[in-house]
Amino acid sequence: MVQAVDNRTDLTTRLVRAEPHPRLAGWDQAEVDVLDAEPVAGYADLLSRNVGQRLLLAVPSGLLAEAVPGSTIRARARLAASGEAMAEKRPAPGTFTVEPPR
């Protein structure tokens, strides 16, 4: 098993679509366009290279309840050892937001 570097990145994304995660119970899989990324102090930044690209992002179920395609999602995320981008399971206040499309 490969161990991932402890990493976090603050992502700003636009939701394309979301559905239940095909492998992780209690998670959704969001297809997003990455609009911006900022490193988080004290952590490696492994997701900034995805700015301008489409990304699959695992998100705990329920956090996307208000999201519709075109919504802006801001999430603190990490790149897991599996190679999958994952939002924090229990996001701190202000580190996960959903804004409706404009």
XYZ file of C-alpha atoms in Angstrom:
102
model
C 0.000 0.000 0.000
C 1.294 3.437 -0.957
C 1.149 6.069 1.746
C 0.065 9.541 0.603
C 1.868 12.699 1.618
C -0.234 14.687 4.111
C -1.763 17.255 1.774
C -4.585 19.783 1.544
C -5.678 22.284 -1.093
C -8.530 24.792 -1.030
C -10.418 24.289 -4.297
C -12.958 26.506 -6.032
C -14.936 24.446 -8.525
C -18.043 24.499 -10.696
C -20.311 21.468 -10.436
C -20.969 19.570 -13.656
C -22.852 16.652 -12.078
C -22.987 14.575 -8.910
C -24.095 11.044 -8.098
C -23.586 8.486 -5.343
C -19.976 7.349 -5.243
C -19.616 3.997 -7.014
C -17.249 2.536 -4.371
C -17.444 4.581 -1.170
C -20.583 4.229 0.958
C -21.627 7.542 2.472
C -19.909 9.577 -0.249
C -20.970 11.256 -3.473
C -18.832 11.646 -6.570
C -18.903 15.144 -8.031
C -17.612 15.897 -11.484
C -16.295 19.461 -11.262
C -14.366 22.001 -13.275
C -11.511 23.351 -11.145
C -11.600 27.169 -11.294
C -8.960 27.993 -8.676
C -6.774 26.332 -6.070
C -4.851 27.662 -3.082
C -2.336 25.824 -0.920
C -3.190 25.291 2.771
C -0.424 26.404 5.147
C 1.482 23.495 6.646
C 0.416 20.931 4.012
C 1.706 19.788 0.651
C -0.363 21.095 -2.284
C -1.074 18.224 -4.673
C -4.242 19.475 -6.383
C -3.366 22.948 -7.766
C -2.144 21.353 -10.989
C -5.817 20.617 -11.792
C -6.821 24.278 -12.292
C -8.536 24.570 -15.660
C -9.301 20.853 -15.773
C -12.229 18.578 -14.988
C -11.840 16.492 -11.825
C -13.759 13.783 -9.980
C -14.096 14.824 -6.337
C -15.394 12.537 -3.590
C -17.671 14.492 -1.226
C -19.375 13.241 1.952
C -23.049 12.504 1.236
C -25.383 15.309 2.205
C -22.962 18.178 1.575
C -24.180 18.537 -2.001
C -27.895 18.451 -1.133
C -28.359 22.083 -2.267
C -26.047 21.824 -5.275
C -27.250 21.881 -8.872
C -25.143 21.854 -12.030
C -23.401 25.213 -12.313
C -23.116 25.675 -8.535
C -19.805 26.952 -7.225
C -18.339 24.596 -4.635
C -15.489 25.622 -2.379
C -13.905 22.689 -0.607
C -10.748 21.796 1.254
C -9.578 18.596 -0.380
C -6.707 16.151 -0.460
C -5.274 13.683 -2.893
C -5.712 10.231 -1.318
C -3.236 7.356 -1.694
C -5.693 5.842 -4.191
C -5.130 8.850 -6.454
C -8.656 10.134 -5.820
C -9.380 13.734 -4.840
C -11.450 13.807 -1.647
C -13.121 16.674 0.196
C -12.633 16.662 3.953
C -14.969 14.227 5.676
C -15.852 16.671 8.455
C -15.129 20.136 7.042
C -14.408 22.935 9.489
C -16.786 25.907 9.315
C -16.125 27.932 6.186
C -14.070 25.268 4.409
C -16.988 23.797 2.423
C -19.587 26.014 0.739
C -22.077 25.680 -2.105
C -23.232 28.791 -3.984
C -26.075 28.619 -6.522
C -25.342 29.383 -10.170
C -25.494 33.047 -11.142
